[in-house]
XYZ file of C-alpha atoms in Angstrom:
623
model
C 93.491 -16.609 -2.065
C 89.627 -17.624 -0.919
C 89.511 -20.596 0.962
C 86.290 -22.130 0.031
C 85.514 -23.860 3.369
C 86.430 -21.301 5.561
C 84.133 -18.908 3.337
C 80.976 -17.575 4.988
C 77.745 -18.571 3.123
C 75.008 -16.232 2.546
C 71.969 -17.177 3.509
C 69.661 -17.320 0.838
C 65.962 -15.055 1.209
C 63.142 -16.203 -0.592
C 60.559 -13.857 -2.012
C 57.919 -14.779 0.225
C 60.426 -13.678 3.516
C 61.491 -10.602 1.470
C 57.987 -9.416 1.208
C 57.305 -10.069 4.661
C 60.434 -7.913 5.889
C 59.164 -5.167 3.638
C 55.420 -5.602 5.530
C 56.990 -5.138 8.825
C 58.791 -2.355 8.082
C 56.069 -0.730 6.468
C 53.553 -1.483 9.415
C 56.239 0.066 11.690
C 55.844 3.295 9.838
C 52.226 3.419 9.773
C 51.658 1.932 13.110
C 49.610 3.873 15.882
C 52.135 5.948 18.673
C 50.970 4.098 21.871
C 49.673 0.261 22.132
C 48.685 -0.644 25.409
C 47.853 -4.083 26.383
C 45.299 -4.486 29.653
C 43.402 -7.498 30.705
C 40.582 -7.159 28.824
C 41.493 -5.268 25.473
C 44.095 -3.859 23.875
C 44.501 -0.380 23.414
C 45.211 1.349 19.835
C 45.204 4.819 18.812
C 42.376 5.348 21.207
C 40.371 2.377 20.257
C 39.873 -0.727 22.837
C 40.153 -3.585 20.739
C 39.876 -7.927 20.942
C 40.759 -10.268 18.803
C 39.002 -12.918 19.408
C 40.206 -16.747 18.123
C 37.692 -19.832 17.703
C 39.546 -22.707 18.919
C 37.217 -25.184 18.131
C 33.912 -25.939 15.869
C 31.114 -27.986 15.893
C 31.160 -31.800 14.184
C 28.729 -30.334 11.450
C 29.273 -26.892 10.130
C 26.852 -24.383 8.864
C 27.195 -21.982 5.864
C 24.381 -20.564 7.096
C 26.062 -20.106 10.823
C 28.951 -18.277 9.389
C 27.030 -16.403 6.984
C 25.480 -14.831 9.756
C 28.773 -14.097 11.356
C 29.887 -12.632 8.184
C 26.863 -9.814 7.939
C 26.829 -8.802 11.190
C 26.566 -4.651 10.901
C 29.528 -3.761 13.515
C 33.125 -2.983 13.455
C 34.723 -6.032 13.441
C 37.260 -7.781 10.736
C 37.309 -11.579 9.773
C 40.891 -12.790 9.408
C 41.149 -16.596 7.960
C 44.363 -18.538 7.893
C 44.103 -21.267 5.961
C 47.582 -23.898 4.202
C 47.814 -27.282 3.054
C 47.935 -30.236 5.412
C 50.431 -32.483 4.095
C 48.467 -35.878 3.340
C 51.444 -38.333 5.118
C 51.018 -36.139 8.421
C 46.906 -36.217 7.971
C 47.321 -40.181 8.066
C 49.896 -40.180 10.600
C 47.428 -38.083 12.683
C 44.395 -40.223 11.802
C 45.915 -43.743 12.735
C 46.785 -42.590 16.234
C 43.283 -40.772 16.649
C 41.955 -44.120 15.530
C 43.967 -46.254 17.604
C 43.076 -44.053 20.499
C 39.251 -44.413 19.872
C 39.907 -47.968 19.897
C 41.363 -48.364 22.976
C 38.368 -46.137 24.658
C 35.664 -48.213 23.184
C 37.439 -51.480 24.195
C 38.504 -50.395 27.323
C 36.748 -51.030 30.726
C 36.436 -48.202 32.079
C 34.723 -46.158 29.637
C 31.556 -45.792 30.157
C 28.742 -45.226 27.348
C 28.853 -42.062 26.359
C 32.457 -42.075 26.541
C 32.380 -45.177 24.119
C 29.351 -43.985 21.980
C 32.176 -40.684 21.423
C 34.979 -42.590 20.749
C 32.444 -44.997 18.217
C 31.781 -41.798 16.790
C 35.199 -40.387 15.920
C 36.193 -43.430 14.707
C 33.526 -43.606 12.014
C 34.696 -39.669 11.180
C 38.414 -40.566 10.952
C 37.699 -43.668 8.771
C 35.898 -41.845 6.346
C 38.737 -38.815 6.424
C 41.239 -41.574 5.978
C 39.443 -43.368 3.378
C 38.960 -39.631 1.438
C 42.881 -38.731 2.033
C 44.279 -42.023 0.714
C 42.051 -43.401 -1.702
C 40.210 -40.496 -3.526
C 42.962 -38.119 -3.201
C 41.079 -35.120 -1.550
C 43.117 -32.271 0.100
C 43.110 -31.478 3.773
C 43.664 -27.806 5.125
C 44.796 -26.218 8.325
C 42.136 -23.428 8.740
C 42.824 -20.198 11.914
C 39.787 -17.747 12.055
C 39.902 -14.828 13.887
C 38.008 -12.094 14.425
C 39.149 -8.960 15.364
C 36.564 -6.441 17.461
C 36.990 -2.753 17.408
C 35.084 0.206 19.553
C 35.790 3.626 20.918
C 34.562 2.702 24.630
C 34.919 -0.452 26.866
C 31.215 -0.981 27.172
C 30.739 -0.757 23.357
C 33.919 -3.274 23.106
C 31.587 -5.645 25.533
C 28.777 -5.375 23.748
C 30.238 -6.060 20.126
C 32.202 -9.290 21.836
C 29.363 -10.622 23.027
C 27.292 -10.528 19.809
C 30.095 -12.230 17.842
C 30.803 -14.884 20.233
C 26.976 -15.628 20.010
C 27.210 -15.694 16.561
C 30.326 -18.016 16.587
C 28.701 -19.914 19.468
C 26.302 -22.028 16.656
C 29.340 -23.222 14.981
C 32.091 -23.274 17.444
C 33.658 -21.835 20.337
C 35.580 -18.244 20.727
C 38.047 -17.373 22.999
C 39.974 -13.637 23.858
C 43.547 -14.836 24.550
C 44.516 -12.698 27.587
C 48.212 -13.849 27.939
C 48.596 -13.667 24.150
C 46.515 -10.520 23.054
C 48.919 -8.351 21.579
C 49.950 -11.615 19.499
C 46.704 -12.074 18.715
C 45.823 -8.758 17.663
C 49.643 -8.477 15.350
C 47.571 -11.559 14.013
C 44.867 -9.798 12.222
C 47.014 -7.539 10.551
C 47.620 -7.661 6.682
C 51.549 -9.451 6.750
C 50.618 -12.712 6.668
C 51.758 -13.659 10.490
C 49.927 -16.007 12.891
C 51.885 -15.504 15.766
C 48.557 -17.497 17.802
C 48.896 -20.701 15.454
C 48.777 -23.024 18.217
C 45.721 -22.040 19.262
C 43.783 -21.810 16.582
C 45.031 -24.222 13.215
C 42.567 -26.734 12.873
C 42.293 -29.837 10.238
C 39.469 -29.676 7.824
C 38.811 -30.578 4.855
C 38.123 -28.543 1.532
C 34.030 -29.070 1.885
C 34.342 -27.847 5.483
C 36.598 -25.161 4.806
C 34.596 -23.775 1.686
C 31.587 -22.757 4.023
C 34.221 -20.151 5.697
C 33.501 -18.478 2.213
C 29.470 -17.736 2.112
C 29.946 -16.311 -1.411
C 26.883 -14.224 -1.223
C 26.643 -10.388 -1.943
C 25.133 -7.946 0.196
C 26.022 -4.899 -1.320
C 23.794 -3.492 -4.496
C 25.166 -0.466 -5.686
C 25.783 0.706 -8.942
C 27.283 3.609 -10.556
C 24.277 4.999 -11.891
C 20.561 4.527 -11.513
C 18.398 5.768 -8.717
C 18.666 4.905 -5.193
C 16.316 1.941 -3.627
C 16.990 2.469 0.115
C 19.533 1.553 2.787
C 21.265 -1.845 3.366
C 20.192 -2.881 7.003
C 23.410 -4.897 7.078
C 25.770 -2.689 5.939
C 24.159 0.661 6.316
C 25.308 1.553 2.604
C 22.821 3.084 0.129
C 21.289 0.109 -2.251
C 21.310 1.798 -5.985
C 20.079 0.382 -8.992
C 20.565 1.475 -12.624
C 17.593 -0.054 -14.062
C 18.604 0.641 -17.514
C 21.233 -2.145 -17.534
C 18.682 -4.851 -16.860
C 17.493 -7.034 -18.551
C 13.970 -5.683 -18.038
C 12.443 -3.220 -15.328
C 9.346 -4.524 -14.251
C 9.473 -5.034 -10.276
C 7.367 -6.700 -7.427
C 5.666 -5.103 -4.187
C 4.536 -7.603 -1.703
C 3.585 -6.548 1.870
C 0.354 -5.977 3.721
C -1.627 -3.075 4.646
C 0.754 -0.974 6.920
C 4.048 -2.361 6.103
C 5.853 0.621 4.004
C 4.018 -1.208 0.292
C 2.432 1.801 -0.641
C 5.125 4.241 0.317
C 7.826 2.124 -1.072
C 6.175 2.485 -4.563
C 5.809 6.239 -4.294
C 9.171 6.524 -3.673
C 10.186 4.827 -6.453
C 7.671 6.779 -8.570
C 9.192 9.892 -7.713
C 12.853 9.021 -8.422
C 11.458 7.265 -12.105
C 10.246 10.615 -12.899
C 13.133 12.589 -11.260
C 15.226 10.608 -14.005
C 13.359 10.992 -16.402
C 10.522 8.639 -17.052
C 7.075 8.441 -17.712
C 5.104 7.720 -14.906
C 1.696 6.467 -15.273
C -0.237 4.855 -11.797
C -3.564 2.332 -11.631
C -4.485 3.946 -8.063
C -7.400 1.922 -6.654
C -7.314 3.790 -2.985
C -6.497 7.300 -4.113
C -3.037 7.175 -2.452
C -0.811 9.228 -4.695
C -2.828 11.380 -6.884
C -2.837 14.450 -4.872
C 0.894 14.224 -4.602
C 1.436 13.716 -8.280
C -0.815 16.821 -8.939
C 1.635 18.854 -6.599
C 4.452 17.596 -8.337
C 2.989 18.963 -11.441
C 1.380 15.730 -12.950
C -2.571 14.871 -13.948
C -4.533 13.446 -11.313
C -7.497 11.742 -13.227
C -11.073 10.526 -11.009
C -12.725 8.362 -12.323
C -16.502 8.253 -10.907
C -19.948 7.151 -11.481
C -20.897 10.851 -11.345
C -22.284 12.731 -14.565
C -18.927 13.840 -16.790
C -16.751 11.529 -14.920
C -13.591 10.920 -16.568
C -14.295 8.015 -19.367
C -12.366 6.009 -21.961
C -14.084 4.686 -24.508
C -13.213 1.009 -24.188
C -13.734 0.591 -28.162
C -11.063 2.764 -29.097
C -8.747 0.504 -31.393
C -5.025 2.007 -31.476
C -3.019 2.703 -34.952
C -0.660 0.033 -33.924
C -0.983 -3.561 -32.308
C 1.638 -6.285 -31.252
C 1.646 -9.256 -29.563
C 4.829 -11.412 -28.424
C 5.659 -14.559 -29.622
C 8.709 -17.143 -28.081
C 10.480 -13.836 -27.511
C 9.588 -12.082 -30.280
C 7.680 -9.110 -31.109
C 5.337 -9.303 -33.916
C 2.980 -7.027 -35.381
C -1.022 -8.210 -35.431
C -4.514 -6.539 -37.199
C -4.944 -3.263 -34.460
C -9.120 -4.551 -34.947
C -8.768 -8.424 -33.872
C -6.642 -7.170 -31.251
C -9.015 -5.058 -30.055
C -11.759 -7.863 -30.157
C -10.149 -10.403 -28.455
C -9.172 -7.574 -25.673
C -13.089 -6.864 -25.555
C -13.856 -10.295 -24.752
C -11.667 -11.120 -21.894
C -13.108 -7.417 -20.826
C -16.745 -8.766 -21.119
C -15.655 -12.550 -19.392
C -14.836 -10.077 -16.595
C -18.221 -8.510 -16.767
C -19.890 -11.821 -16.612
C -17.682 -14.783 -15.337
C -20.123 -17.304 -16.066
C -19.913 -16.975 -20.239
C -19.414 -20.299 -22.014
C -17.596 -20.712 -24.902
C -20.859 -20.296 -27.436
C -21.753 -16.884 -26.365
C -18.274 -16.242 -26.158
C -18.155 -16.981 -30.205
C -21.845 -15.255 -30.248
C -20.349 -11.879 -28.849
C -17.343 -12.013 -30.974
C -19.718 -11.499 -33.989
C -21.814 -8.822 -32.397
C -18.406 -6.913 -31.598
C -17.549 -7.524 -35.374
C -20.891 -6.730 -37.000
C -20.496 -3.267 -34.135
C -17.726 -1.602 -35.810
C -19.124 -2.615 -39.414
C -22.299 -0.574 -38.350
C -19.441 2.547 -37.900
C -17.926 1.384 -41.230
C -14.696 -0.041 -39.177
C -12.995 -3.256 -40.228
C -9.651 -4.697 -40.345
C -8.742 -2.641 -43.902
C -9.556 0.376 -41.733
C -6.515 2.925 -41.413
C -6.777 3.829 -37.477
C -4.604 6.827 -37.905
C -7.092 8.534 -39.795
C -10.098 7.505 -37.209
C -11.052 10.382 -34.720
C -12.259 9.183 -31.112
C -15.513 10.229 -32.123
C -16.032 7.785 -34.973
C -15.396 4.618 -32.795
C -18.716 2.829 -31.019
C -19.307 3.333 -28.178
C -20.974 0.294 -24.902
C -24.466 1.744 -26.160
C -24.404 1.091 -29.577
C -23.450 -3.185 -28.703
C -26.241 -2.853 -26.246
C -28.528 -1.868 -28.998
C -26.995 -4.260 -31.452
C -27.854 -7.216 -29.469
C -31.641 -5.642 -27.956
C -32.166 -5.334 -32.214
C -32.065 -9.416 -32.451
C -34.844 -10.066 -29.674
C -37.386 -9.064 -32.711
C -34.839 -10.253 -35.669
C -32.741 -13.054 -34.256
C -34.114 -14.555 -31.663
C -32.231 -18.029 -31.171
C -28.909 -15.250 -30.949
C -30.602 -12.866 -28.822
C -31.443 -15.326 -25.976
C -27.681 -16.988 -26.322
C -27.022 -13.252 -24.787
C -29.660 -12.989 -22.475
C -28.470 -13.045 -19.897
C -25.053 -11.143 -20.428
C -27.545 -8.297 -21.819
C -29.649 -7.771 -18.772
C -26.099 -7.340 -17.016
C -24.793 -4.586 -20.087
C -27.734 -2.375 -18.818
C -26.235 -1.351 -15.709
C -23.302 -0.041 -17.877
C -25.829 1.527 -20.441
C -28.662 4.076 -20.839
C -29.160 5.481 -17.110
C -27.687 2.423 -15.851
C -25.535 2.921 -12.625
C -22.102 2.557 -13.950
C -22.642 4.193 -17.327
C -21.266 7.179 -16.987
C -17.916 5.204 -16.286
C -17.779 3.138 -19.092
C -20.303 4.523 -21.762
C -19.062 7.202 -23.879
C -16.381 8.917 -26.010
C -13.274 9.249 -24.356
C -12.461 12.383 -22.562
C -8.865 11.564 -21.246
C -6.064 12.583 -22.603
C -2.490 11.108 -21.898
C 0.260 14.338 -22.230
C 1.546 14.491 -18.991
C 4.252 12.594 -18.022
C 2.935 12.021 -14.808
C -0.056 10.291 -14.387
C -2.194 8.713 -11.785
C -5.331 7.240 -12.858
C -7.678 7.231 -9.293
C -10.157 4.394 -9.767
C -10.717 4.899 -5.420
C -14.368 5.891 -6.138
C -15.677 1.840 -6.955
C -12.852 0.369 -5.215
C -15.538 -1.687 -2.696
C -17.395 -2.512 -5.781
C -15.363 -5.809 -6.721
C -16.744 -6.302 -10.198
C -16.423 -3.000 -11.436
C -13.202 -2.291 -10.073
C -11.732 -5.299 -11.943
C -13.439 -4.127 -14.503
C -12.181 -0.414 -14.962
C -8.298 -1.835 -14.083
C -8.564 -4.071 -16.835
C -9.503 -1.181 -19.016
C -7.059 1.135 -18.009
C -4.152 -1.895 -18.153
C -5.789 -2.189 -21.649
C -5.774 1.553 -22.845
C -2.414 1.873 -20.927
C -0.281 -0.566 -23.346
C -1.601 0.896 -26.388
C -0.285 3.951 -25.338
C 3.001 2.356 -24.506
C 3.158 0.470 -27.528
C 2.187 3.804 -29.985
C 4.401 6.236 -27.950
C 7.661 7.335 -28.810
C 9.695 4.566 -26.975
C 11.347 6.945 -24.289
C 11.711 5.323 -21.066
C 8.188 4.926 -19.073
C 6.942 2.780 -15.748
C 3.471 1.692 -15.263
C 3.099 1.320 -11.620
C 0.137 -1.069 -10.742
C -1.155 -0.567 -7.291
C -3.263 -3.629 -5.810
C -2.961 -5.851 -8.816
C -4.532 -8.867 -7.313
C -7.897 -6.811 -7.966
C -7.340 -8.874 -11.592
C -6.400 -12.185 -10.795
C -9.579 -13.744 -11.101
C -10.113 -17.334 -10.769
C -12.908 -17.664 -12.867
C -11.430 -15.501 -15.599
C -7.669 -16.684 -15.444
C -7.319 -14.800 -19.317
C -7.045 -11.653 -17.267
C -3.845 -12.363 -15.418
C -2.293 -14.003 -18.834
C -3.328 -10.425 -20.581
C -1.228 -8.782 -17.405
C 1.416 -11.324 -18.177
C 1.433 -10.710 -21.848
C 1.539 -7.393 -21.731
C 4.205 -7.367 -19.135
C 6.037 -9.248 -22.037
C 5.138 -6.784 -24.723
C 5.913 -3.499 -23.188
C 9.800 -3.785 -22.121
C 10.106 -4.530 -25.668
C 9.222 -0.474 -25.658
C 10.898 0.441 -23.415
C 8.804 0.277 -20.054
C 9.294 -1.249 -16.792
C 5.906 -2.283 -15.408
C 5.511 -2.460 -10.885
C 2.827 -5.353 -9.245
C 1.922 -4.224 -5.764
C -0.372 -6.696 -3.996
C -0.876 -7.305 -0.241
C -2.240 -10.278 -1.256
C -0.015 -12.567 -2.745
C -2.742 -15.475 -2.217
C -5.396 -13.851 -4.009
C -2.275 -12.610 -6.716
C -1.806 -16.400 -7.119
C -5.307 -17.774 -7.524
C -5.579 -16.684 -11.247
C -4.367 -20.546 -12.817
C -5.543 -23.313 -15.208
C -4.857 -26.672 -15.458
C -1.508 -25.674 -17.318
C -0.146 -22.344 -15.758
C -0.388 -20.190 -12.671
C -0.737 -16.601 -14.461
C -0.238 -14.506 -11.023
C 3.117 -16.523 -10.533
C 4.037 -16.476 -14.450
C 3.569 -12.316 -13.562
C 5.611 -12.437 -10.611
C 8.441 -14.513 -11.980
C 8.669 -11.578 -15.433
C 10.151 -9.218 -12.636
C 13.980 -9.091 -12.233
C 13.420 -7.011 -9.191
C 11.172 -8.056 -5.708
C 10.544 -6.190 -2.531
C 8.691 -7.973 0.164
C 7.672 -6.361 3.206
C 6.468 -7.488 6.564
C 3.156 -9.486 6.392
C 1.769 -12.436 8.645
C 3.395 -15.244 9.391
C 1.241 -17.598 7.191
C 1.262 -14.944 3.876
C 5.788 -15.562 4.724
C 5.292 -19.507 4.866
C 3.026 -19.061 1.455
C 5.344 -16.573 -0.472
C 8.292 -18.708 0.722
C 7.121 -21.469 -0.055
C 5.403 -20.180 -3.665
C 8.110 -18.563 -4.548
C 11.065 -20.861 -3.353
C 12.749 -18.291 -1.711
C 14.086 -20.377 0.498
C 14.353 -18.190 3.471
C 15.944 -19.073 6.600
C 13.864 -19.077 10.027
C 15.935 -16.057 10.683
C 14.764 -14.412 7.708
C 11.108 -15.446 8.339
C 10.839 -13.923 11.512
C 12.815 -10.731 10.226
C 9.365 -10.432 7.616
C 6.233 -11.635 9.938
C 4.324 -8.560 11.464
C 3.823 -7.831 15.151
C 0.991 -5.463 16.045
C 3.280 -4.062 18.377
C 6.295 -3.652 16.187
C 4.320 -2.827 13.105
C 5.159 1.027 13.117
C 9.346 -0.174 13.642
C 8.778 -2.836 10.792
C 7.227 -0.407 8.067
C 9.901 -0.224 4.777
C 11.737 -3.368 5.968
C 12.195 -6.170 3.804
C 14.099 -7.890 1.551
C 15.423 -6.529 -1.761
C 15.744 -9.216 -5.032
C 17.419 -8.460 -7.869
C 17.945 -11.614 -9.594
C 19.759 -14.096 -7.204
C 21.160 -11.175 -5.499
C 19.062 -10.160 -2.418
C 19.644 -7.059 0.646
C 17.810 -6.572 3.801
C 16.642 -3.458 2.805
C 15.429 -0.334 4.770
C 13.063 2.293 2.203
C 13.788 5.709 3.390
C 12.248 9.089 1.554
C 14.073 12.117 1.008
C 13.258 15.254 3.425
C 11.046 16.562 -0.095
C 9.146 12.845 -0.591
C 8.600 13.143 2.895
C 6.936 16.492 3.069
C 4.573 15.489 0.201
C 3.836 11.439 1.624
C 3.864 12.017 5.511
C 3.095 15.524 6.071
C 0.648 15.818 3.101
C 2.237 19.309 2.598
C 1.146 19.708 -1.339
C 2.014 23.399 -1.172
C 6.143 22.427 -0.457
C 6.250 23.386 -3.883
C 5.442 26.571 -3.851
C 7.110 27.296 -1.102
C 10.718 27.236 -2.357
């Protein structure tokens, strides 16, 4: 017979001591041969090691601060304790602390600061109390430490002090020597703070939240083509474009900074994967490479049989977009009302009656080739378009016939003859065109009037033009317009040009296309506005995806300030060009893509290389 009294009890095991059994014994198994402990480190599996604990923090914390902690690139791990503070022990606490800071700033003997300290505290308790008690907020106990891991003891020294620099803005670290090996069984996974009396501290929920900087600095997805390298991680950044929700993209950075060699990188991976590459080149930087790779390189000159597109060609198919919608529009008007922003271009100062004027001639034009909006364009052959001669001729007809129309044009004719007859820029824009678009790799070289500022606006408008009734008549398989030194079109005077680039930026992902803005001038970008939009910020904002590059430290405080990027001083400094630096800084910047944003390093691959650095076009033929 049992005697219950005299009958041993078990003692009862809860889950959460069960698991932890089960953690030791696995970490016994897996644990490294040897752990030595020395004065400065401790010793595992061949690594020197310190686990470093912050034992105290600054009144006013810093998301930021910790942030930075968070991203340093070095082999270190961030352990974070954190349990309820029961609320009768947080007032129990606080009325001492209080009655302590009472007695200092009454007392005698304190002096001010001592007093002005104690003042201080008070007010911080009273408010923690009057949180606790009367709006019912929780309180924590919160341990971080941070565990630092290299193969030598100089490396060990070096990573130390760059976290404890890093912790010094927000509080104070410490490398426990008579407790290291407890400290460093503190980091592992089983859930054991053997150090707890060093490190808890009270906080509450708002304090202990920015421990958490819920930010991501890792962009990689499964598929897609590769952007660069993280600087902060050293991982590849990867993007699968098709799984945006568009794939236009932004290039900002001056002259020198990695702009242009970011964007041919990017060009060559679009087509590697298939896409349509077509390039606005103003400065002839990539069509020599895009020849080699087996694409058209097209000139265009002032020269006799230059390269030419007819800028009255009228595509089989128009569109326009609406509130988000796509709808179709006569392929003629279209055409008309591109020709006019083309002309305001031509001759800024055109007020709204010759506007109206040369809306007719362009009408009464096409009538004289028996052209109107009944017309069928897939039955018209290039040939049977006008061409800039016959409007010249048009509107030199009404000097005898129509005079009071004749001198509302005047002036905007005398400017037409330079692009007509023997006029200097006529073999650019007067003519039939002789381009065609069948290669899927493209780079339209406009280098040749790139220091004349009219008629390079000019001939980029044209091509934008030409270029999105392509798009928008194609097949619908997946293309990129890349658009180098797209400030060239932002225009004051003629803000309708950036709204077209805007528009059509609008219009063509609806096809399929992803369209690139490169400026090094993101002031000149942002010039194009009216009294109700700015057009070159309405561009910049279409793009899910941004890379800016090192410029000068007023074009940072401009962009971050346009753009409400809200970068840190930090991250200011990171983008602002040295002269001396400038060759380390080139392909450095920050990666967007949408709220998400790397610091991101643009690297080419040994063949990119070969055909951007080494200009070696004949790689091709030699594999």
């Amino acid at each position: 017979m049992r005697i219950p009294f005299l009958t041993k009890k078990k003692k009862t095991i809860t889950t959460e001591e069960s698991y932890t059994r089960l953690n030791k014994n696995i970490v016994n198994r897996i644990a490294p041969d040897s752990i030595t402990e020395t004065e400065d480190s401790v010793i595992s599996g061949g690594n020197y090691t310190q686990t470093l604990l912050v034992v105290d923090y600054t009144n006013v914390l810093s998301q930021e601060s910790i942030q930075r902690l968070t991203d340093l690139n070095e082999n270190i791990s961030i352990v974070q304790y954190i349990s309820y503070f029961d609320s009768s022990t947080v007032i129990k606490q606080l009325n001492v602390a209080i009655e302590q800071n009472e007695s200092k700033e009454g007392s005698s003997y304190s002096k001010g600061v001592t007093r002005k300290r104690a003042s201080a505290e008070n007010a911080a308790a009273e408010m923690l109390l009057n949180n606790t008690i009367f709006k019912g907020k929780r309180m924590f106990l919160f341990q971080l430490l941070v565990h630092c891991v290299a193969d030598s003891k100089e490396e060990l020294e070096r990573i130390v002090n760059r976290c404890k620099s890093e912790i010094g803005s927000f509080g104070k670290a410490i490398f426990p020597r008579k407790k290291a090996k407890d400290a460093f069984d503190s980091i592992l996974p089983i859930n054991d703070n053997k150090v707890y009396e060093l490190t808890y501290r009270p906080m509450s929920s708002q304090a202990v939240s920015y421990a958490f900087p819920f930010h991501e600095n890792e962009i990689y997805h499964s598929g897609g083509k590769l952007r660069g390298k993280n600087l902060m991680t050293n991982n590849v950044v990867k993007v699968d474009e098709e799984t945006l929700i568009n794939k236009h993209i932004v290039y900002i950075g001056v002259s020198g900074s990695g702009k242009s060699t970011t964007v041919f990188s990017d060009m060559c991976r679009d087509y590697m994967l298939g896409n349509k590459v077509f390039a606005i080149d103003p400065k002839s930087d990539y069509g020599e490479a895009m020849n080699a790779m087996g694409g058209e390189w097209i000139k265009f000159g002032l020269e006799e049989n230059s390269k030419r597109i007819n800028l009255f060609d009228v595509p089989s198919r128009a569109v326009v977009s609406e509130d988000g919608r796509i709808d179709e529009t006569n392929p003629l008007l279209d055409k008309i009302a591109t020709l006019s922003i083309f002309f305001k271009l031509m001759y800024p100062e055109m007020d709204a009656l010759q506007e109206s004027t040369l809306n007719k001639a362009l009408i009464e034009v096409y009538k004289q080739k028996n052209i109107d909006q009944k017309t069928d364009f897939e039955k018209i052959k290039n040939t049977d378009f006008p061409i800039l001669q016959d409007l010249y001729d048009l509107i030199k007809s009404w000097k005898d016939t129509e005079k009071e129309r004749y001198n509302i044009l005047l002036k905007f004719h005398q400017i037409l003859e330079s692009y007509c007859n023997d006029g200097l820029y006529s073999n650019m824009f007067n003519g039939y065109t002789n381009v065609s678009i069948n290669n899927d790799l493209i780079d339209f070289d406009i280098s040749a009037v790139y220091r004349i500022d009219q008629v390079k606006k000019l001939i980029m408008f044209l091509l934008l033009s030409h270029l999105r009734y392509q798009i928008i008549n194609g097949d619908g398989s997946p293309s990129k317009l890349y658009i180098d030194e797209t400030h060239i079109i932002a225009d004051p005077k003629v803000v309708v040009a950036m709204e077209y680039v805007f528009e059509l930026m609008k219009v063509v992902r609806s096809f399929n296309c992803g369209v690139g803005i490169a400026t090094q001038s993101a002031s000149d970008m942002l010039s194009a506005r009216d009294d109700h939009r700015n057009y070159g910020e309405a561009v910049l904002d279409q793009a899910i995806q941004m890379v800016i590059l090192p410029m000068k430290r007023k074009e940072v405080e401009f962009v971050n300030e346009t753009l409400q990027l809200n970068l840190s001083e930090d991250d200011k400094e990171f983008l602002s060009l040295f002269e001396a630096t400038k060759a380390e800084q080139a392909g450095k910047g920050f990666y967007y893509l949408g709220n998400k944003k790397v610091k991101l390093e643009v690297f080419l691959t040994d063949l990119e290389g070969e055909l951007w650095f080494e200009k070696n076009y004949k790689v091709f033929d030699q594999m």
